[in-house]
Amino acid sequence: MKTLLFLSVLAAVSLAALAENETQTPKTTKKKEKIKEEKGVLELKKSNFEQALRQHKHLLVNFHAPLSGESQSLSLEFASAAAQLRNESSKIRLGTIDVSKEKELTKQLGVTDFPSLRFFISGDRENPVTCPALRSASAIVTWLKRRTGPSAVLIKDVDHAKAFVEEAEVVIVGFFKDLEKGEAQVFYEAAQDIPDLPFGVTKNKNVFSKYDITKNAVVLFKKSEEKPVAYEMSGEVSRDSLVRFLRTFEMDLVTEYNRETSGKIFTALVTSHILLFTNKTADNFRELHGEFQSAAVEFRGKVLFVFVDTDETRNGRIFEVFHVREVDTPAVRIINLTDNVQYQMQAEEVTAHNLRTFCWTYLDGKAKPKLDSEPIPDKWDKGPVKELVGMNFERVVFNEDRNVFVMFYAPWSAACKELLSVWEQLGKVFEDHASVVIGKIDSTANDVHTVLLERHPAFTFFPATSFQRIVTYTGERTLEAFVQFVENQVELAKEEKAKEDEAKRKQAIEETEGKEKEEL
C-alpha cells in the first residue's frame, strides 16, 4: 500500500515538473517569411518563389529587366493593374522578378525575353501561360479576367446587341447556335488573347436576324467602316487563324504611325510592313495617301500599310531607323520585322501601280535589301575604340587574327550616352593587346544585317576564328564585367582556333598522303 502511494506521488510530481518545463520552454514553430510587396506587387526571388506559388492560385509574374526602357514602362502599368485588382478584392496576385538579380531562377523558368509576362496557375511552375504583349494596365486586367472567368459578354437580345456594338470603335461578336462547345470554344480561346477589344457572344435568333447571320460566324464591327466583316466559323477554324483574322481587320487599311498606334503596329501578326514617309500638310498629300490606300486593299493580311508624317517631330526616331531625311520624301520602305531587313522602292513616283509592283517583288523574294553606310572616318582606327561603319564593318569584325568586341549604339539613347565613356575606358584597357579590338558603330546610320538588334545599346563579340561566329553579351554593363567577358572569350577563341588549326593540319596530311598514293 505504501509502495502504491509512493508511486502515485512520484507520478504527480513528474507530471507537474513536465508541465512547468513546458511552460518555461514553449514549443516554437517557424513562421513563413512574408513576401515583400512594392505598390501591391510581390517582390519574388528564388527563396520565396515556391511559397508564392503555394499561396496564390493565380499569379502573374513580370520578368523585369531594370535597364530596359520597355521594362520600366511595363512596370508602371503592372503596378496600376495590381492596384485595380486589389480595389476589386480580386484573388489574382501580381509579382515581379528582377532578372538582373535572379539569373538562376529566370534560367530555371526558361524565360529569355524581357520584359515578359508569365501566368502561373494552381502552383504549376512548369507550364505557365505566356501572355501576349500587354502594354496597359487595363489590357493586363482584362486578359487576367478572361483567363479566370467568362471571356465574352453574353448578348441576350437585339437592344443589348445594338448597345454593345456602339460601345467601342472596334467590337467583336460571336454568333453561335451552341454556346457551350465546338466553334464557340475556339472563339472563347481567341478572346482570351485579345484583351484590348470587347468580345460579345449570342445565340439569340432575333440578333442573328438583325445582322443577317445564318451560320456560326464571328463578326468584327468597326465604326469607321460602314460594313462589318464576317468570318464564317467551321470545324477547321483554329484559334490562331481567328486571331490573325481579327488582328488584321481591326487595323485600318492605312494606319498612321503615332504613340497611340505604335503598339498595335509593332505587335501586329503581319510582320511585313510598307511605310510611306511624307508631309501631311503637303499639297499632294491627299493624292499620295489615296494611291497608298488603293494599293493596300490587295495586300490586307499580307503587308501592313503604315503612313508616317514627316512633319511630326515626335516621329524622329523612326526617321533615324529608316534613314529618311526630309529631302528624301515622299519615300517608301518595306521592312520585315522578323529579320529587320529594309527594302526601298526603286520607282520615283508613289502610285498604286508602283506600290503593287514593289509589294509583289518583295513577297516573291526578288527585292534587294537596302544597305546604308556612313563614310569611313579618316582616323577610324587611331583611337582606343575603333569607329566602324557599314562599309568597313565585316572586314574588321570577321578577321580570324583578331577578337573584336563591338558596341551598337544610337546617338539619341541616354543609356548609350552614359556607356560610351565606359566603352572608351574598355578600349584603353585593351589598346596594346595584339589580338583584341574594341569598336563601336552607330546602328541608326549604318545597316549591318549580320547582327539583328532588338534595342540599344547592344554588345556583340566576334571571336578570332575562321568561322563567322558571334557571341551576344548580356551581362552587367560595368568596366569590370566587360573586361572579364573579353578575357574569357579570348581564351575560348584560342582553344577553338587551336582545334581548327589541328583539323586543318590533319586534313593537309591526309591530302598529301592521298596524292602520294595516287602517284604510286
Short mmCIF file of C-alpha atoms in Angstrom, two decimals, residues 165-166 168-171 211 219-230 245-255 293 296-297 300:
data_model
loop_
_atom_site.label_atom_id
_atom_site.label_comp_id
_atom_site.label_asym_id
_atom_site.label_seq_id
_atom_site.Cartn_x
_atom_site.Cartn_y
_atom_site.Cartn_z
CA VAL A 165 -21.81 47.30 -80.93
CA GLU A 166 -21.75 51.03 -80.13
CA ALA A 168 -16.19 50.99 -78.76
CA GLU A 169 -14.50 51.77 -82.08
CA VAL A 170 -13.97 48.04 -82.71
CA VAL A 171 -16.05 45.24 -81.15
CA TYR A 211 -27.35 41.23 -88.62
CA VAL A 219 -18.27 39.48 -86.89
CA LEU A 220 -15.97 42.48 -86.47
CA PHE A 221 -17.86 45.78 -86.15
CA LYS A 222 -15.86 48.94 -86.82
CA LYS A 223 -17.36 52.42 -86.55
CA SER A 224 -15.05 53.86 -89.21
CA GLU A 225 -16.19 51.26 -91.75
CA GLU A 226 -19.79 51.09 -92.90
CA LYS A 227 -19.95 47.33 -93.41
CA PRO A 228 -18.93 44.83 -90.69
CA VAL A 229 -16.60 41.97 -91.63
CA ALA A 230 -17.77 38.42 -91.01
CA PHE A 245 -8.20 37.50 -88.97
CA LEU A 246 -9.35 39.76 -86.13
CA ARG A 247 -5.96 41.42 -85.66
CA THR A 248 -5.73 42.05 -89.40
CA PHE A 249 -9.16 43.59 -89.86
CA GLU A 250 -9.16 45.66 -86.66
CA MET A 251 -6.41 47.75 -88.31
CA ASP A 252 -7.28 50.45 -90.83
CA LEU A 253 -6.30 49.86 -94.44
CA VAL A 254 -3.66 52.52 -93.80
CA THR A 255 -2.58 53.14 -90.21
CA GLN A 293 -4.76 53.24 -99.66
CA ALA A 296 -3.47 48.46 -99.55
CA VAL A 297 -6.74 46.70 -100.45
CA ARG A 300 -4.57 43.11 -96.50
#
